[in-house]
Short mmCIF file of C-alpha atoms in Angstrom, two decimals:
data_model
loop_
_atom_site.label_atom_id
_atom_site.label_comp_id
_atom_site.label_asym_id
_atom_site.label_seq_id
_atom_site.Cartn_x
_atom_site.Cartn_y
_atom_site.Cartn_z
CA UNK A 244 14.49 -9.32 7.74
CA UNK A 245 14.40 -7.90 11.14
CA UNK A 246 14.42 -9.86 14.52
CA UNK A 247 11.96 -7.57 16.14
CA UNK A 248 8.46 -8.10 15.58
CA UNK A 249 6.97 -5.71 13.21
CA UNK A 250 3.78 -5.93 15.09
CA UNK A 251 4.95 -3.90 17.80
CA UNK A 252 5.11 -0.02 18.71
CA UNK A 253 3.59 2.49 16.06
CA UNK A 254 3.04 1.11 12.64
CA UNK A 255 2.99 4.22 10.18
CA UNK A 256 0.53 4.00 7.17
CA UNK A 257 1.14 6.24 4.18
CA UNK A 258 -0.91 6.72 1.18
CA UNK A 259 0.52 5.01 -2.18
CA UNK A 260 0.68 7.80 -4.31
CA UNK A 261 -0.80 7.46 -8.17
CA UNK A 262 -2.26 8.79 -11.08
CA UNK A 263 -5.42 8.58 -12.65
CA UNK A 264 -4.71 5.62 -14.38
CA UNK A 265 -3.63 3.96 -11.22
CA UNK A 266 0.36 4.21 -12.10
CA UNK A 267 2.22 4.50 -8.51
CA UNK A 268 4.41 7.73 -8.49
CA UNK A 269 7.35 5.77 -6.62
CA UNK A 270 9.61 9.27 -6.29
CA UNK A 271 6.68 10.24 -4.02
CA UNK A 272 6.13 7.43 -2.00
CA UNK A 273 10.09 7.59 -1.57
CA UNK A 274 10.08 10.74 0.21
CA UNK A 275 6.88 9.40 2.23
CA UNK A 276 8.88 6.59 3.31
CA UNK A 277 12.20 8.62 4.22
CA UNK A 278 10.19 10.78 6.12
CA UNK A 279 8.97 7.85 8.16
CA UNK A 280 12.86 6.32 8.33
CA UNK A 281 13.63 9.68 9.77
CA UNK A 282 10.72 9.86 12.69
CA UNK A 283 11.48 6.15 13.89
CA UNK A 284 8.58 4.56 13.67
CA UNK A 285 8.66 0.76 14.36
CA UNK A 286 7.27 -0.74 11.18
CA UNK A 287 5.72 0.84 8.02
CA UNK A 288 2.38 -0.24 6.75
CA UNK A 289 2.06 -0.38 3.00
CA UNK A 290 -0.86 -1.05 0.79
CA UNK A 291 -3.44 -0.24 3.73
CA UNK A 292 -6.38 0.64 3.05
CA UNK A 293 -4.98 4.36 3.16
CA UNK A 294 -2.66 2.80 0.83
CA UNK A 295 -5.56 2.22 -1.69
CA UNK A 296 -4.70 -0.92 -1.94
CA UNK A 297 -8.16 -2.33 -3.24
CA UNK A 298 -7.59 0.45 -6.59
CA UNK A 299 -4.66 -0.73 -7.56
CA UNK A 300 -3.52 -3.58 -10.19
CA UNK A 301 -1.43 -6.26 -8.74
CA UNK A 302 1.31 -4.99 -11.03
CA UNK A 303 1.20 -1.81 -9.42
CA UNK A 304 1.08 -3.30 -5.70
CA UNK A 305 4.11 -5.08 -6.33
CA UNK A 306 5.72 -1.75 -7.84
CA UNK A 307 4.94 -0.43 -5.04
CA UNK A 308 6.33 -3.39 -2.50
CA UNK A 309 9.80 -2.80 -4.41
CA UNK A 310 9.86 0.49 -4.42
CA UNK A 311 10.03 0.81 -0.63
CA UNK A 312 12.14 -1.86 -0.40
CA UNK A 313 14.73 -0.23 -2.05
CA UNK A 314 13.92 2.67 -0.76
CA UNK A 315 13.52 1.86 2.84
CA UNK A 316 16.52 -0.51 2.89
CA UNK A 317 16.12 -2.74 5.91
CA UNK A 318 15.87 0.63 8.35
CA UNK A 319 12.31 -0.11 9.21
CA UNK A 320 10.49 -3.55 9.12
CA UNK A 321 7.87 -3.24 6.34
CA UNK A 322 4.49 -4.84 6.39
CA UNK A 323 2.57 -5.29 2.96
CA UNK A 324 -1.07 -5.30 2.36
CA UNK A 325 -2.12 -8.39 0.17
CA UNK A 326 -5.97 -7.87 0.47
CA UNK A 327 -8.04 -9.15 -2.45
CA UNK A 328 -11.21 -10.20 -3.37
CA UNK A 329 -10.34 -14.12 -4.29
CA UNK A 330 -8.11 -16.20 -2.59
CA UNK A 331 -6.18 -17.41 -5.10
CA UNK A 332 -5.45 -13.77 -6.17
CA UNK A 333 -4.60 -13.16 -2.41
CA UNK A 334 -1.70 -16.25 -2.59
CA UNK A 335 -0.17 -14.27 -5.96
CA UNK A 336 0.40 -11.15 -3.40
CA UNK A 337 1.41 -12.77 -0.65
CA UNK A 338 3.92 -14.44 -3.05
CA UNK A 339 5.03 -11.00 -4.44
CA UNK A 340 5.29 -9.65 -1.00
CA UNK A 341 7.45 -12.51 0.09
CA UNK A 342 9.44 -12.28 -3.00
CA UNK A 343 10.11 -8.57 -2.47
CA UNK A 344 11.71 -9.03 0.72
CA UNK A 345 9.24 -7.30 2.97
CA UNK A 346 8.87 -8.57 6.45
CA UNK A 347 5.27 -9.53 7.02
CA UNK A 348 1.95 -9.23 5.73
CA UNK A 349 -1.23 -7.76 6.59
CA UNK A 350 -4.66 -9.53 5.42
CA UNK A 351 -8.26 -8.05 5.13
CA UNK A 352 -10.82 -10.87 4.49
CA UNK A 353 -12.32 -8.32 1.22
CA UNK A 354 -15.24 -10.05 -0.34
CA UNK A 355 -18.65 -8.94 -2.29
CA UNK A 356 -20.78 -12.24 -0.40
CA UNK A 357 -20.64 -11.58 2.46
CA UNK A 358 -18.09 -14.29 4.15
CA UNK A 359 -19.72 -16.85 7.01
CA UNK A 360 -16.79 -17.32 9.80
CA UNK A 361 -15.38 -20.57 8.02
CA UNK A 362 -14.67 -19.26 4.70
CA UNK A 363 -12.44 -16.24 6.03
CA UNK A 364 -10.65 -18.97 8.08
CA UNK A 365 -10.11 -21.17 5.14
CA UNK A 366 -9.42 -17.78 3.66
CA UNK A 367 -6.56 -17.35 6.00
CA UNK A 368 -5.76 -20.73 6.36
CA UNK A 369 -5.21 -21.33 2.64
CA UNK A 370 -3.82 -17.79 2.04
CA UNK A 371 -0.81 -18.55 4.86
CA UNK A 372 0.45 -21.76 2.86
CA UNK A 373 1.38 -19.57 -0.36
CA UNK A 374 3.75 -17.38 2.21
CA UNK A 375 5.92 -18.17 5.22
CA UNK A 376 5.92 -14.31 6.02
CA UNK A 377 4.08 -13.79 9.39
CA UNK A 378 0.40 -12.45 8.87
CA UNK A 379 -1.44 -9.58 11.08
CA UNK A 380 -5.10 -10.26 10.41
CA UNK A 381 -6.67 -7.08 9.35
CA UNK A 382 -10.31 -6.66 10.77
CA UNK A 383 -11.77 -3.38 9.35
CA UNK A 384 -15.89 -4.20 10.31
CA UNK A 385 -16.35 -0.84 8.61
CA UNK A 386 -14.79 -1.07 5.15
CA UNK A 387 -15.12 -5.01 5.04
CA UNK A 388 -18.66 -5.61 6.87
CA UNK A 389 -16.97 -8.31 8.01
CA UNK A 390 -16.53 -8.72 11.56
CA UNK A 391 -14.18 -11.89 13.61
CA UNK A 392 -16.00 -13.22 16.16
CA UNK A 393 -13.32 -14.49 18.93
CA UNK A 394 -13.46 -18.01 18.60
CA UNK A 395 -12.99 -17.26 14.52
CA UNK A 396 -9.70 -15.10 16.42
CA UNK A 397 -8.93 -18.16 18.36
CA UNK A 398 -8.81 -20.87 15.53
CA UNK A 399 -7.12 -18.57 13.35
CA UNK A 400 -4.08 -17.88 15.87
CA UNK A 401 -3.60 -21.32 15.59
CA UNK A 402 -2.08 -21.20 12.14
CA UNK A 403 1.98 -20.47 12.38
CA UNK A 404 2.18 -18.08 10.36
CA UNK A 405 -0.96 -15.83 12.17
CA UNK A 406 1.54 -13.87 14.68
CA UNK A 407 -0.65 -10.22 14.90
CA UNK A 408 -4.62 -8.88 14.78
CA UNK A 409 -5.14 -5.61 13.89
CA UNK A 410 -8.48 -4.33 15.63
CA UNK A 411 -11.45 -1.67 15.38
CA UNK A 412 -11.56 0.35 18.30
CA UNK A 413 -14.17 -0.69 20.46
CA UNK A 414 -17.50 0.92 20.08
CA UNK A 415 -18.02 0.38 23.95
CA UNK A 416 -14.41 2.01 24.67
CA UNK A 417 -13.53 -0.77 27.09
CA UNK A 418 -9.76 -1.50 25.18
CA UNK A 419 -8.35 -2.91 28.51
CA UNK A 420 -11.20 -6.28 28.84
CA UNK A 421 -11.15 -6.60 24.68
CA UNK A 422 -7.18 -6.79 25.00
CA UNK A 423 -7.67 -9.52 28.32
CA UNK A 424 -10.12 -11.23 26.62
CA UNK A 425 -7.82 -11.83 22.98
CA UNK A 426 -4.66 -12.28 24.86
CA UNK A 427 -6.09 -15.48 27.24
CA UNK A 428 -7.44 -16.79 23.70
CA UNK A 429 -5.51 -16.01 21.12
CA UNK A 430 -1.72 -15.02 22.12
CA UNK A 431 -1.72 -12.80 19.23
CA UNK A 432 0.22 -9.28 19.21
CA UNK A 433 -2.57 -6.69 19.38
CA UNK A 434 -3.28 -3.88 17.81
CA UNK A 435 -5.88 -1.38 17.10
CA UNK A 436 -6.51 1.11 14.15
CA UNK A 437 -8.85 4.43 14.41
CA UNK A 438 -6.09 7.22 15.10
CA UNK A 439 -8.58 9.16 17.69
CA UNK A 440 -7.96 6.05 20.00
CA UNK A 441 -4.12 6.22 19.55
CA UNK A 442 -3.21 7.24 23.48
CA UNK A 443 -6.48 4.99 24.72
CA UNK A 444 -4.79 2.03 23.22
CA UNK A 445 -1.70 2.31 24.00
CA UNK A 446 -2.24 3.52 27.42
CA UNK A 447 -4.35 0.45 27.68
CA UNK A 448 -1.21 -1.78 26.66
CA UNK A 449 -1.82 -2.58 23.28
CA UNK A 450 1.15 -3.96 21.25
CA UNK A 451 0.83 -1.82 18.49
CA UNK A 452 -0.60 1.48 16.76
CA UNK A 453 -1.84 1.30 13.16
CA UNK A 454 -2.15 4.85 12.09
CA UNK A 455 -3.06 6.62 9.28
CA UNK A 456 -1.69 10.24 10.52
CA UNK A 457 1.49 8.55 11.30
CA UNK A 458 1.84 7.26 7.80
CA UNK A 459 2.24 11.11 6.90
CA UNK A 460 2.90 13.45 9.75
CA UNK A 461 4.86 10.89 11.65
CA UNK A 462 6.71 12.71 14.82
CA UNK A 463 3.56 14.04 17.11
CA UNK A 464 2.11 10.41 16.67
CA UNK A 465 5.73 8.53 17.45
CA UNK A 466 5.45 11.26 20.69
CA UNK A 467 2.21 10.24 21.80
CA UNK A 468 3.18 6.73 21.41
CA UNK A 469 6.69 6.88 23.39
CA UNK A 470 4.83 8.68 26.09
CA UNK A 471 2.12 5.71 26.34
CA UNK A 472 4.37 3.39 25.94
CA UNK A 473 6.71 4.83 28.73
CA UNK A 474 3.71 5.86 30.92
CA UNK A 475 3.40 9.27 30.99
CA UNK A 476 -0.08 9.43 30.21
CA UNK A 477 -0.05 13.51 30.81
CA UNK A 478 2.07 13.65 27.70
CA UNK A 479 0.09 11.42 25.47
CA UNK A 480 -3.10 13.00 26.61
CA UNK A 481 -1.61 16.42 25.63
CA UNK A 482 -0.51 15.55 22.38
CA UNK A 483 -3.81 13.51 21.92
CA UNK A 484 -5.55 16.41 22.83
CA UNK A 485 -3.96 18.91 19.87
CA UNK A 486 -4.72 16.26 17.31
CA UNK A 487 -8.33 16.73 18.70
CA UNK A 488 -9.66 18.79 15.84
CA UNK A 489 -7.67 16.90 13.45
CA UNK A 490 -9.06 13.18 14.66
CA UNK A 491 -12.68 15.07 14.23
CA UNK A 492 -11.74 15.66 10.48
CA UNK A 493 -11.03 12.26 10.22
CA UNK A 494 -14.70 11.25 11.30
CA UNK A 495 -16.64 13.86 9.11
CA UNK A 496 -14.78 13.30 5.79
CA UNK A 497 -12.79 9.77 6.50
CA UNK A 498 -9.08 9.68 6.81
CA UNK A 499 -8.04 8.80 3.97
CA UNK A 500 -9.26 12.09 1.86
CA UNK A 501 -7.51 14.31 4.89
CA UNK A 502 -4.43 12.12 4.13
CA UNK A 503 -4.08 13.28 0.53
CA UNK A 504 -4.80 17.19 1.87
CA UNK A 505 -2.10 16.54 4.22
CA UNK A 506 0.88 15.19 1.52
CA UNK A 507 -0.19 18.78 -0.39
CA UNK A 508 0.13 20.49 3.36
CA UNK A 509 3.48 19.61 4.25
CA UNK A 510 4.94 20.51 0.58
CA UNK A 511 5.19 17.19 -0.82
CA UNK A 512 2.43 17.66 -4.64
CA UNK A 513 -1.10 17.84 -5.03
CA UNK A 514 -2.51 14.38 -5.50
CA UNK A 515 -5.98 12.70 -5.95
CA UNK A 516 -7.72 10.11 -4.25
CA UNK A 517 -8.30 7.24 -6.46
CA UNK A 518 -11.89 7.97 -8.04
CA UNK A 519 -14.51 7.17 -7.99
CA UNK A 520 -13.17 9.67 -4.61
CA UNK A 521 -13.32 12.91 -4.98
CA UNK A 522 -10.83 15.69 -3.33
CA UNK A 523 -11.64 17.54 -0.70
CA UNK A 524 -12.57 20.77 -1.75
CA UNK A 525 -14.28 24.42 -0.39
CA UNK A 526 -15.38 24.70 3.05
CA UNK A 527 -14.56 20.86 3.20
CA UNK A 528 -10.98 21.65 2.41
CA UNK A 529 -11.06 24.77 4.87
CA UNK A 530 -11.90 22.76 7.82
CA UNK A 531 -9.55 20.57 7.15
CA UNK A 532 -6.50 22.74 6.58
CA UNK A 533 -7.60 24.89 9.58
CA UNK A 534 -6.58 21.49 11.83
CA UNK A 535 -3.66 21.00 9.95
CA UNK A 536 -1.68 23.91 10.09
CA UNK A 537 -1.23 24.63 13.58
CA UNK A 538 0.26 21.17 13.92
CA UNK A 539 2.51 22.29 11.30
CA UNK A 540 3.86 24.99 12.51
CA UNK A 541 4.79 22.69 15.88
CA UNK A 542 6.61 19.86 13.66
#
């Protein structure tokens, strides 16, 4: 275990590579995770949502979780996704994850009904006694149509083991009064996800970064956030600003299918998304590697 919080700095999020039975291919994800050893960043985010964790058996997941431990061996703290559609199924990850030796967890409240505010919380609530690992709640309005109202936020933070949030970026843009507004209630590390808004946040003093392009093509996105993080907002704006066409791929096609064009890009194998997703292919997959590969050539 590490004695820094892993809910701090840029938290890289790689995909979880498989087949088309849903069998992780751990020799990939090994050289995923090196490459993230390698670049620094401050924690590693497995099982995201870009780590597909929703299509994979728990068997898998906690293939997966030992996989990178071994791999990763203590260099980086390592957060696990233990998502899942019932609670009870939700404890039996959080157990795995503990069990692993991974250093914290990361929770989205996944459901079919949609949840009122008090069943996520006894969600949470009943979901941090399986697991004395520390738990970033994951609130991802836009896969989840769930959204935490503050004073949901507030009771939650209460729990001991609730240390992090991990946020949408604001639809308003105002980062700076959302971050006042969660540290006076909450005193929860805070972070946000949506990689366009990486230098926004950080320049705006969140905690952390939860990004998707760092979970592949780690080193511009470690830049941008040592340069927040250190104040030099010309160099985070510059390196923001070569992502540019790159973040706008992310909003056409979603992130997660650029991810898997990416792991192809840099020489890694060709993978699939998980179907019922489908690759990205033609003038889809033209745009796409027409961002890439300039930032490729500057790696």
């Amino acid at each position: 275990m590490h004695s820094l919080s892993p809910f701090h700095g840029l938290s890289a999020f790689p995909i979880t590579p498989a087949d088309e039975n849903g069998r992780v291919d751990t020799e990939t994800l090994a050289q995923l995770l090196d490459r993230l050893c390698e670049a620094k960043v401050d924690s590693i985010g497995l099982l995201g949502s870009t780590g597909i964790y929703a299509y994979l058996t728990r068997a898998e997941r906690r293939r997966t979780i030992d996989a990178a431990v071994e791999c990763v061996g203590g260099r980086v703290p390592l957060i696990a996704g233990v998502g899942a559609l019932r609670t009870d199924e939700a404890q039996h990850l959080a157990r795995d994850a503990e069990a692993a030796g991974v250093d914290a967890m990361l929770m989205a409240p996944v459901s079919y009904t949609p949840l009122t505010q008090d069943e996520a919380y006894e969600h949470y609530r009943t979901v941090t006694l399986a697991s004395g690992l520390p738990l970033c709640i994951y609130n991802n309005p836009s896969t989840t149509h769930f959204s935490f109202s503050l004073d949901l936020l507030a009771r939650l933070s209460s729990l001991p083991t609730i240390k992090a949030v991990k946020m949408p970026l604001p639809s308003d843009g105002g980062i700076a009064c959302e971050l006042a507004s969660l540290r006076e209630r909450t005193g929860l590390a805070v972070g946000y996800s949506g990689d366009w808004g990486t230098a926004d946040a950080m320049l705006a003093g969140a905690d952390t970064f939860y990004s998707v392009l760092g979970g592949t093509l780690p080193d511009p996105v470690v830049a941008m956030v040592r340069a927040a993080q250190t104040g030099n907002v010309d160099a985070a704006r510059r390196i923001d600003a070569r992502l540019a066409a790159l973040w706008d791929t992310f909003k056409t096609f979603g992130s997660l299918r650029v991810m898997y064009l990416l792991v192809e890009l840099i020489g890694l194998r060709r993978l699939a998304p998980p179907r019922p997703l489908l690759p990205l292919e033609g003038k889809s997959r033209e745009k796409v590697v027409a961002a890439i590969e300039p930032l490729l050539r500057t790696v």
